[in-house]
XYZ file of C-alpha atoms in Angstrom:
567
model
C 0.000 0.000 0.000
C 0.999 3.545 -0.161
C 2.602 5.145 2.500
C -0.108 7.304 3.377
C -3.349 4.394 2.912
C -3.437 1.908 5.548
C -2.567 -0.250 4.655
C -2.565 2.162 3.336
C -3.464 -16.085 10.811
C -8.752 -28.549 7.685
C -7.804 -30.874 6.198
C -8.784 -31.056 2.516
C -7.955 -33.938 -0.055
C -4.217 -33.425 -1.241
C -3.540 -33.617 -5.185
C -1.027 -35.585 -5.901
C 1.286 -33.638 -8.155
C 4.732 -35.956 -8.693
C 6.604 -33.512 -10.719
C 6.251 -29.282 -10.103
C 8.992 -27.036 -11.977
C 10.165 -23.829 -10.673
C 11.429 -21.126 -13.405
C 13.171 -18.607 -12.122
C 13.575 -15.210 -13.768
C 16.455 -12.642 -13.961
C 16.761 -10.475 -10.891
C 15.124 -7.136 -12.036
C 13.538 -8.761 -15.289
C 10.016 -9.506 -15.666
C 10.280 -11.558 -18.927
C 10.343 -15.354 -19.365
C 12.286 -14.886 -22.803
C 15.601 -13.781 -20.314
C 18.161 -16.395 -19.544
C 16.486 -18.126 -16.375
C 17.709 -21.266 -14.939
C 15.370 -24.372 -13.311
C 15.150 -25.694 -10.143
C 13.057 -28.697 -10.207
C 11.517 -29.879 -7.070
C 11.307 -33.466 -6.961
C 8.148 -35.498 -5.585
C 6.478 -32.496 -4.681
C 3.267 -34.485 -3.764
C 1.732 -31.950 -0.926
C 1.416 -29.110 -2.826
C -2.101 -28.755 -4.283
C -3.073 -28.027 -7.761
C -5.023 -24.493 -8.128
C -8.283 -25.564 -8.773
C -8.254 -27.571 -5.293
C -7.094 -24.514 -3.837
C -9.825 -22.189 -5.746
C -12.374 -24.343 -4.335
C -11.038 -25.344 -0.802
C -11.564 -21.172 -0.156
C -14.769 -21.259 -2.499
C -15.015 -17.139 -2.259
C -17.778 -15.171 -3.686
C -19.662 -11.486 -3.357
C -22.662 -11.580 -1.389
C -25.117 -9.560 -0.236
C -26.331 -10.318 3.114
C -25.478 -6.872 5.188
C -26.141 -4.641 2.050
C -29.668 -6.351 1.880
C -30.143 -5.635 5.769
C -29.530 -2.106 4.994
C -31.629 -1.135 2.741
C -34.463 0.481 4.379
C -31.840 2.202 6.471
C -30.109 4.057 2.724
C -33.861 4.406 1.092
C -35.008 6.779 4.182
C -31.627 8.655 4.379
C -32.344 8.485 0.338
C -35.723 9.797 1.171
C -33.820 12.389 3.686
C -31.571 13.661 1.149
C -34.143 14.435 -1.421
C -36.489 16.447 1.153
C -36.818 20.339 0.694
C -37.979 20.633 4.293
C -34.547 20.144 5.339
C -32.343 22.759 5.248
C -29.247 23.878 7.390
C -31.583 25.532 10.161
C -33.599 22.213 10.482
C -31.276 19.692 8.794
C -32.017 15.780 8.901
C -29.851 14.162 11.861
C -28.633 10.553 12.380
C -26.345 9.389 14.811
C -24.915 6.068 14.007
C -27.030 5.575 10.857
C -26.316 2.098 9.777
C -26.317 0.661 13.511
C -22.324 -0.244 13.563
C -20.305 3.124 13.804
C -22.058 4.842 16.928
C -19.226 7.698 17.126
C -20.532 9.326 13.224
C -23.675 10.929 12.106
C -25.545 11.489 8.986
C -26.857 15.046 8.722
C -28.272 15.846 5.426
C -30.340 19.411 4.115
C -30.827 21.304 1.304
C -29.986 24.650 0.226
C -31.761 27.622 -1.985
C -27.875 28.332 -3.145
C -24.845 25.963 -4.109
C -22.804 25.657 -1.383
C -19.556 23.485 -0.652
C -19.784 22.241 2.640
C -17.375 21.822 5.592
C -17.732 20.372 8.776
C -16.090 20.270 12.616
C -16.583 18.082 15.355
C -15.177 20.348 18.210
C -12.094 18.963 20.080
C -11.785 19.025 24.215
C -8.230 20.298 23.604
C -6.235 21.787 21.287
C -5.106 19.992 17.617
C -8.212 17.334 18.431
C -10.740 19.046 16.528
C -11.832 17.177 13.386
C -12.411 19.382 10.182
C -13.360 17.666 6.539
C -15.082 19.394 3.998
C -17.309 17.107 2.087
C -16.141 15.955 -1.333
C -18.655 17.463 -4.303
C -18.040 21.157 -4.598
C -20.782 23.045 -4.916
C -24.302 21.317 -4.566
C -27.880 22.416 -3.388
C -28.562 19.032 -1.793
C -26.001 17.772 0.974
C -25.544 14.598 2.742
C -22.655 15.096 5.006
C -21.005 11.864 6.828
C -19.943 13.682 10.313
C -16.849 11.578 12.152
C -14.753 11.922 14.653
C -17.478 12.190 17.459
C -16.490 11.256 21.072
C -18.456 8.578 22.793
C -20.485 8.992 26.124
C -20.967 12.648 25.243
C -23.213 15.810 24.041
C -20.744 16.362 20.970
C -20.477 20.239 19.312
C -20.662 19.785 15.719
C -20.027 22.795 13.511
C -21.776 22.671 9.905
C -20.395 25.617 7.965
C -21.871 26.381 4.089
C -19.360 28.848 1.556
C -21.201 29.769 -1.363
C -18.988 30.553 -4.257
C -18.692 34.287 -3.926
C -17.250 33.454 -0.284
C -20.229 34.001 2.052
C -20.733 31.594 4.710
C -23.073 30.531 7.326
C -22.888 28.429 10.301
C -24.950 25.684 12.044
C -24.097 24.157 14.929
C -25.592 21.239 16.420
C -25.264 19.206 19.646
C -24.906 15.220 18.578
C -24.700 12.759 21.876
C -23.385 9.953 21.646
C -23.895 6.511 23.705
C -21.172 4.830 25.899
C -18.366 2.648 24.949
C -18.536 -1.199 24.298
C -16.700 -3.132 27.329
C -14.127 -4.179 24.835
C -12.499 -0.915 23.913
C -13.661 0.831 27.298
C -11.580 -1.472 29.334
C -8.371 -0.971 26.842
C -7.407 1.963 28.590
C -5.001 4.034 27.039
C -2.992 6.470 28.165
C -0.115 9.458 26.546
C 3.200 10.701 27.296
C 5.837 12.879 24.918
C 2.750 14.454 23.173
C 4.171 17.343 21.106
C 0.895 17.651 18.891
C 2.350 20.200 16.919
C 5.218 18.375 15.739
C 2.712 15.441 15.085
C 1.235 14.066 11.452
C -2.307 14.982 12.370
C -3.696 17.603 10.089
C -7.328 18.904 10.116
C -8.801 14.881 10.675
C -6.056 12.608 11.119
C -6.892 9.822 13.997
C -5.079 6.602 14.466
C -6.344 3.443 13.891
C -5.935 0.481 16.400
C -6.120 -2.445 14.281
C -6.786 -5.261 16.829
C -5.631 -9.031 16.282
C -9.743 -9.332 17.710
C -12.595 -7.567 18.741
C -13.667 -4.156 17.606
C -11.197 -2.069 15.805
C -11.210 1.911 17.357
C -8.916 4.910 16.556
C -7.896 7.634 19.132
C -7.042 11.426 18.920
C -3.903 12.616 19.985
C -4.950 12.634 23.783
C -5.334 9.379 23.467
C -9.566 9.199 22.914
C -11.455 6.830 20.960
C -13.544 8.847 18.094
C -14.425 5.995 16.264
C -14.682 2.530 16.249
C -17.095 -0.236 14.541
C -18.996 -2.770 16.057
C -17.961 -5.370 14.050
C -15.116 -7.875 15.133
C -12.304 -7.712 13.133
C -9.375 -9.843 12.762
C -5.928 -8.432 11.696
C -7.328 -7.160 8.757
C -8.266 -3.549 7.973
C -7.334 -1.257 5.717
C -8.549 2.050 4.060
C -8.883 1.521 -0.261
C -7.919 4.669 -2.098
C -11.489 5.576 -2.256
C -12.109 6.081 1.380
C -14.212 2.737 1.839
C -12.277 0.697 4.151
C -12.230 -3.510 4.348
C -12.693 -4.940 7.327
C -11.943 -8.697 7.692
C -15.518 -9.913 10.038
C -17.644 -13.227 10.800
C -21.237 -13.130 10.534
C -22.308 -12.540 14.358
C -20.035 -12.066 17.535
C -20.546 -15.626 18.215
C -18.921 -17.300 15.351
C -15.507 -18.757 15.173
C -14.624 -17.903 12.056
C -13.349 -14.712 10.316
C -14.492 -15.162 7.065
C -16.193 -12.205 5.788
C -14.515 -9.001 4.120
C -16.816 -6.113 3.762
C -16.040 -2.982 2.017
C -17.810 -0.192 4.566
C -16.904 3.404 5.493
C -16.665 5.143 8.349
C -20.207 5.545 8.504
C -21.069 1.896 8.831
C -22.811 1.717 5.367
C -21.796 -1.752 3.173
C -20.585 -1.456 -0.239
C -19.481 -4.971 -0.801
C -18.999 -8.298 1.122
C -16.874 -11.220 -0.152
C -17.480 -14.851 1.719
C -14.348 -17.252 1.940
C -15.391 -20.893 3.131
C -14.493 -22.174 6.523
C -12.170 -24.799 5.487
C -8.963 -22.760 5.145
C -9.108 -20.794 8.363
C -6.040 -21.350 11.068
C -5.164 -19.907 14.030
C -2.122 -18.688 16.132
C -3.902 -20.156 19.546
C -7.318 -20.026 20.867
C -10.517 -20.614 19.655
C -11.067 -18.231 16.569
C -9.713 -18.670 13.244
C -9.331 -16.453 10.569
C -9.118 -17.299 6.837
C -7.523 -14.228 5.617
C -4.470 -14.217 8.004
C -2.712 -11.053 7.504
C -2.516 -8.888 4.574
C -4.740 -7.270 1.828
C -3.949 -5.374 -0.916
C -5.702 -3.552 -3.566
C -4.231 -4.363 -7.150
C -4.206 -1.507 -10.194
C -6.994 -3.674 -11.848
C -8.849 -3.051 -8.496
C -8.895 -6.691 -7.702
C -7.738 -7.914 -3.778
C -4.662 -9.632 -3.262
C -4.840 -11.651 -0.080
C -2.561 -13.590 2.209
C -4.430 -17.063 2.871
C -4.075 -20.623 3.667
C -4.744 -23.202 0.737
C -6.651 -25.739 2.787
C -4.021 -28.673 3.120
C -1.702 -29.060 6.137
C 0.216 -26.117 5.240
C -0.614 -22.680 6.232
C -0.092 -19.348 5.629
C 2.041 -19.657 2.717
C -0.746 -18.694 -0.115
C -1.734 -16.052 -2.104
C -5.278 -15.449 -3.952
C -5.960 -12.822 -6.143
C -10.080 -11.953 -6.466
C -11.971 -10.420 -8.640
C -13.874 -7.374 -7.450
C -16.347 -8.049 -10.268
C -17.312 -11.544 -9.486
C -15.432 -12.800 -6.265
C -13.910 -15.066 -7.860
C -9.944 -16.566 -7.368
C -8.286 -15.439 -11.008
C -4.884 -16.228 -9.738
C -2.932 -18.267 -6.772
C 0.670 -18.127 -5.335
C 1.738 -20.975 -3.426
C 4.771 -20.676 -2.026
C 5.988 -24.367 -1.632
C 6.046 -23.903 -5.712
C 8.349 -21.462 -5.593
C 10.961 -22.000 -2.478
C 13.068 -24.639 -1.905
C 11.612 -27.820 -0.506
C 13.881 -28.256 2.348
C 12.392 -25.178 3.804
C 8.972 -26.822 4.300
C 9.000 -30.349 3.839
C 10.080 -31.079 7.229
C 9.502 -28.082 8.906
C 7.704 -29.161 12.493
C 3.790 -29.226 12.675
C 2.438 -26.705 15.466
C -0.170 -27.572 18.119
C -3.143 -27.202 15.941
C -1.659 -30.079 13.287
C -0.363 -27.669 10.529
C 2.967 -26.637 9.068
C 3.142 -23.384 9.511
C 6.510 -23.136 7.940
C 6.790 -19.531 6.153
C 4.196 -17.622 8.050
C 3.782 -14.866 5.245
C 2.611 -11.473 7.188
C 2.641 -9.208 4.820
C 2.274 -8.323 1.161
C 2.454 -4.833 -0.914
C 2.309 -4.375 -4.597
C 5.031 -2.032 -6.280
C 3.518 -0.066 -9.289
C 6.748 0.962 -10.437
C 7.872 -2.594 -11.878
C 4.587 -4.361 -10.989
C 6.029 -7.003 -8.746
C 5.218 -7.885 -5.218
C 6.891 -7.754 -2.158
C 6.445 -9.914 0.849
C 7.207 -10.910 4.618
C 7.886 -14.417 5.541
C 8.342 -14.322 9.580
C 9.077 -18.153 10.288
C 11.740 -17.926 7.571
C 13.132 -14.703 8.872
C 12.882 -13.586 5.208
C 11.729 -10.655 2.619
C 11.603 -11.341 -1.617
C 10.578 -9.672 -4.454
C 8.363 -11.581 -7.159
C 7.461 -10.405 -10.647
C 3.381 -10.652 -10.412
C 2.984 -11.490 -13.991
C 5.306 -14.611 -13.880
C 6.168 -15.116 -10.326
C 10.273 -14.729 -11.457
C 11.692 -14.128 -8.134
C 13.834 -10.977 -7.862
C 15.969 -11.007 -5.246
C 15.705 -12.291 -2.086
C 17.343 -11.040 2.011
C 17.447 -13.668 4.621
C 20.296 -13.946 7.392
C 20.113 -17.669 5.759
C 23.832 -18.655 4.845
C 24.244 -18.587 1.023
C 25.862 -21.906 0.775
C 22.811 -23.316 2.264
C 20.457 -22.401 -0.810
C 20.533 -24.722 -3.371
C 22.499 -22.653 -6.214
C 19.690 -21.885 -8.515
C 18.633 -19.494 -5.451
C 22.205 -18.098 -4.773
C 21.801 -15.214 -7.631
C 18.444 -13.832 -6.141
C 20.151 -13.123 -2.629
C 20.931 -9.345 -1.616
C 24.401 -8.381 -0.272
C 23.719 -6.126 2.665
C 25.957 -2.927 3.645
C 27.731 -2.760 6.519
C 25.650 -2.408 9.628
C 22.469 -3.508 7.830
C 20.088 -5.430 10.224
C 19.189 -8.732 9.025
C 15.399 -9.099 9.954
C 14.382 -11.502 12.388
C 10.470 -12.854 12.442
C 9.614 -9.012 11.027
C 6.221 -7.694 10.301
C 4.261 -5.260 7.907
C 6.513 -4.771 5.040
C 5.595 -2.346 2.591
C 6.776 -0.273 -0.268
C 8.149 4.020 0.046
C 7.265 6.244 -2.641
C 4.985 3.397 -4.247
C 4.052 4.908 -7.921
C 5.805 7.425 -7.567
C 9.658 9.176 -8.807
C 11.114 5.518 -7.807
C 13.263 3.720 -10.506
C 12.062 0.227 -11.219
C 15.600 -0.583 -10.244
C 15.519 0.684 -6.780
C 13.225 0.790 -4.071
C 12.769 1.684 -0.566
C 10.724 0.381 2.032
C 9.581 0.360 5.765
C 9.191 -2.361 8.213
C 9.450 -3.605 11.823
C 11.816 -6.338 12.966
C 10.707 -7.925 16.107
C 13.887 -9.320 16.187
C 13.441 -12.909 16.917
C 15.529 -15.632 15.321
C 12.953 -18.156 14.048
C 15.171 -19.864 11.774
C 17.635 -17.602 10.347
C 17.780 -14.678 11.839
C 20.187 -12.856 13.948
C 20.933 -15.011 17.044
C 23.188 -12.940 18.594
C 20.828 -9.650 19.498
C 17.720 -11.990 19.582
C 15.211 -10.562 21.786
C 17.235 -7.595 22.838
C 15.010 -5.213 20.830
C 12.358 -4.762 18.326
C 12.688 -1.734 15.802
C 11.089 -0.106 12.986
C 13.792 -0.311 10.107
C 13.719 1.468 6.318
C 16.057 -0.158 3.614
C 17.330 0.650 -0.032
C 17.589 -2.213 -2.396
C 19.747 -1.808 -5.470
C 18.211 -4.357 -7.981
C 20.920 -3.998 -10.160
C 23.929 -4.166 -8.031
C 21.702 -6.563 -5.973
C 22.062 -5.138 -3.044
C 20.309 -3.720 0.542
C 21.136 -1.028 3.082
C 19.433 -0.055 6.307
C 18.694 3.662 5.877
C 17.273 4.413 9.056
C 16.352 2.416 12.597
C 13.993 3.619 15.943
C 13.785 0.846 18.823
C 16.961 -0.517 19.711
C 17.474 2.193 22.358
C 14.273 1.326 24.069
C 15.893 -1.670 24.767
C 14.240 -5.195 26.392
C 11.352 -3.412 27.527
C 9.997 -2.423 23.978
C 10.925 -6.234 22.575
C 7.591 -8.035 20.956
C 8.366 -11.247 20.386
C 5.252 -11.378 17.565
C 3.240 -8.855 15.588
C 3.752 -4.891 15.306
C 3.912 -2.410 12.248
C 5.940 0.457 11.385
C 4.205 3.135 9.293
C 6.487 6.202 7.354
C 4.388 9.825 7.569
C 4.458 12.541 4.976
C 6.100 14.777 7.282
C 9.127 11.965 7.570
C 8.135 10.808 10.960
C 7.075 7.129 11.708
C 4.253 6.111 13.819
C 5.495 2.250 15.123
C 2.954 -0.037 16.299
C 5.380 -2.175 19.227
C 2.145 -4.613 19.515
C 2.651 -7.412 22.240
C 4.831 -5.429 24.677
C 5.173 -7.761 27.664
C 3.921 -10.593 26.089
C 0.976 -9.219 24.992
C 0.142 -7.432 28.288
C 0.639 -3.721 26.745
C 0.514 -2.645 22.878
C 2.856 0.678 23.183
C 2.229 3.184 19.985
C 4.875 5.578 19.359
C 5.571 8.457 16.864
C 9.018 9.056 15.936
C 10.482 12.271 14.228
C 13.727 11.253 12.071
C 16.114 12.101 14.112
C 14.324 9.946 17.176
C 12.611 12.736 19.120
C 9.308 10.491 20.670
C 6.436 13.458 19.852
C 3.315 10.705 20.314
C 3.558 7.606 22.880
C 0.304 5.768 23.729
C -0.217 2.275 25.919
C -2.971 0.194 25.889
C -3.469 -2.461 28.410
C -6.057 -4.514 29.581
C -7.272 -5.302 25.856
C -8.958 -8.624 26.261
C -7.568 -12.030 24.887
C -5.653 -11.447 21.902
C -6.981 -7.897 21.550
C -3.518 -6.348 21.413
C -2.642 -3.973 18.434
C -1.629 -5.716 15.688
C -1.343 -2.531 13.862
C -1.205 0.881 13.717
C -2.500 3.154 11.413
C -2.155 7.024 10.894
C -5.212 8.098 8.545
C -7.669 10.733 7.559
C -11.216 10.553 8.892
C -11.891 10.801 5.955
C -10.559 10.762 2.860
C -10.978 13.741 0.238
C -11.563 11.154 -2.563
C -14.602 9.778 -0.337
C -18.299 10.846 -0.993
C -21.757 9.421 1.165
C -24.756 9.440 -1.215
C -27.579 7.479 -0.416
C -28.927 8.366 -3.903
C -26.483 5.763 -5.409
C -26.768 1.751 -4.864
């Protein structure tokens, strides 16, 4: 995802395939008329053939919360095109679509076109929320009010600018109902809050992206102004439209996290996708999820997803669906592509499976359209071509002699002083789309710094940091370009999950996740030089209701628009 979008953890029948070949590609070259060399894995008969896999996850688009809301959009509908609402006696909504209690639908018309801006009135200074709602000029308004505090008689300012600059203002008093136990006891509390040196804006919040339970984001005093009823699981993130997808299940009381929905702030459902039960895993305890850990939008608009395939293996798939039909159109398994004696006999976990490469993140880089991804169990980052899946180069702290020699090529020489990751988290691209060479990129992540496998044994567990690299593709190699953690020492070490997230004003907010083993998630903003100007603590977040990440966002974006007008 790009830096500024948020992005942006069954048995089936195994196919018996006796004979898969791996092609793999120049570094930096995306075409299968190069020189390439083969590395054939022999008796490969647990890897399953795509159409297993395609149906083992059996996704499709359905409609079941869209249909539940649509006597809720028709009267908002109805709302919107009433002339007896107007900005002295506007139509008002709090929580409209039943799931997003801290927003408000207020909708009137006016005699003149008028853009329209908003502010929900902070209790201190730089926690104000200001957007000013996407359309221009209009007669007919529907304005999507968040950043509301809970348990309280909100001030909302509605201001109207015609386009010879006069304005009027409305204000209105929205309250609000109480929190939900499981974000009112996750107490949080702030330190080192310089607000003014922070990446907030006009209607920036941050987004606590729980590994359960409802997901909530907090001002910079550290209180909740939104948060959505819905469970979530590891996976939200805000598309380039404003919509956001959260990763759900169908009631509270389901074990399985199986339903993305495209929503907004506002609660309203845009799209659902259903994945079938069978391919869902867990990391411990009861719930399972089936899209583990990552989503990405693609160009084409399709979802690229980090999943299990459905055999004893997990986490080491990708699917790509399409936002047309819900439907797989393409799948990455990984056993295809690394070498066997990475997963053949890696040990089975409690729950049965081989959970051997533990892929945690993903990102797509528009420059060279390739992917990159996180393997944590494999203490290990590559670079694929999409098109062909030609791997590109490849950083692990695993020796070189030990790769069978096909592989040797695709391995990254680090600089002096470079970290080599250990079980690391959120990778994603810098500058994504953007001035980049295809040859080059930069990107962020955070190294928990635990050898699983290969990584660095000797500062193991010492620290966890948020680290940004350079890769050279055609010198083939990496540099560490910038590191915040190590100094906090032992105390800041996470031992799983976390996220490190760069700002446009250069500072980083880093998401240290399962701070004493799970007991705190600790939230800190980070100029470049290392000055702390934002440092928030949760604790007492329920059973795996830690942060897995931690996003810095708008609320909401400029390219998003509420119309209840439009299905």
């Amino acid at each position: 995802m790009a830096q500024l979008q948020f992005r942006h953890h069954r048995l089936a029948a195994l196919a018996v395939v006796s004979l898969a070949v791996l092609t793999v590609g120049l570094a930096g070259c995306s075409s299968t008329k190069s020189a390439s060399s083969s590395y054939k894995i022999k008796n490969n008969k647990v890897a399953l053939t795509t159409a297993q896999i395609k149906k083992n996850l059996d996704t499709q688009i359905i409609t079941t919360r869209q249909d539940k809301q649509k006597s809720l959009t028709a009267k908002y509908k109805a709302a919107a095109e009433n002339s007896k609402y107007t900005l002295d006696s506007p139509y008002v909504k709090v929580n409209p679509y039943g799931s997003s209690p801290l927003s408000a639908l207020v909708t009137f018309k006016t005699t003149e076109a008028v853009k329209v801006t908003y502010t929900v009135v902070g209790k201190s200074d730089k926690t104000s929320i200001t957007n000013t709602v996407n359309g221009g000029y209009t007669k007919t308004h529907q304005v999507p009010v968040v950043g509301l505090y809970a348990d309280y008689a909100n001030t909302v300012k509605i201001t109207t600018t015609t386009k010879t600059g006069t304005t009027k203002t409305k204000t209105l008093k929205l309250t609000t109902s109480a929190l939900p136990k499981y974000i009112k006891d996750a107490t949080i509390t702030t330190k080192n809050v310089k607000k003014s040196k922070m990446n907030i804006g006009k209607n920036k919040l941050t987004i606590i992206n729980r590994t359960t339970k409802q997901p909530f984001a907090i001002d910079a005093d550290g209180n909740v102004r939104w948060y959505d009823t819905n469970y979530s699981q590891h996976t939200i993130e805000q598309w380039p439209n404003g919509h956001i997808m959260i990763l759900s299940k169908k009631d509270i009381d389901s074990d399985v996290y199986n339903d993305l929905i495209e929503t907004d702030y506002l609660g309203r459902v845009y799209k659902e996708y259903s994945f079938a039960n069978k391919t869902s895993s867990t990391d411990g305890g009861k719930e399972t999820t089936v899209i583990h850990h990552d989503l990405v939008e693609l160009p084409n608009h399709n979802l690229l997803a980090t999943v299990s395939d459905g055999s004893k293996y997990k986490e080491d798939t990708m699917v790509e669906v399409s936002h047309k039909t819900g439907k797989i159109v393409k799948v990455i398994d990984m056993k295809k592509l690394l070498p066997k004696s990475m997963w053949a006999k890696y040990q089975k976990g409690s729950d049965g499976k081989v959970d051997w490469l533990h892929q945690n993140a993903v990102d797509y880089d528009k420059n060279d359209k390739s992917i990159v991804i996180s393997s944590r169990n494999q203490d290990m980052i590559m670079k694929l071509d999409y098109k062909t899946d030609h791997i590109k180069w490849i950083y692990s702290g695993k020796k070189k002699s030990t790769w069978p020699k096909a592989y040797r090529k695709y391995l990254l020489t680090p600089a002096k002083g470079t970290t080599v990751t250990g079980g690391q988290h959120g990778l994603y691209l810098l500058n994504n789309g953007g001035n980049s060479s295809a040859n080059s990129e930069n990107f962020i992540l955070y190294d928990n710094n635990i050898a699983v496998t290969n990584g660095n044994k000797q500062t193991s567990g010492k620290y966890s940091q948020a680290v940004q690299y350079h890769v050279n593709q055609k010198k083939m190699t990496i540099k560490q370009t910038w590191a915040y953690g190590k100094s906090l020492g032992k105390t800041n070490f996470t031992s799983v999950i976390g996220y490190a997230e760069k700002q446009s004003n250069g500072n980083v907010l880093i998401d240290f996740g399962y701070k004493n083993g799970g007991q705190e998630s600790n939230i800190i903003e980070v100029t470049k030089s290392g000055e702390q100007v934002f440092n928030a603590t949760m604790k007492n977040a329920a059973a795996k209701a830690y942060a897995y990440r931690a996003y810095r966002v708008p609320f909401y974006d400029s390219a998003y628009k509420f119309d209840a007008t439009k299905s």
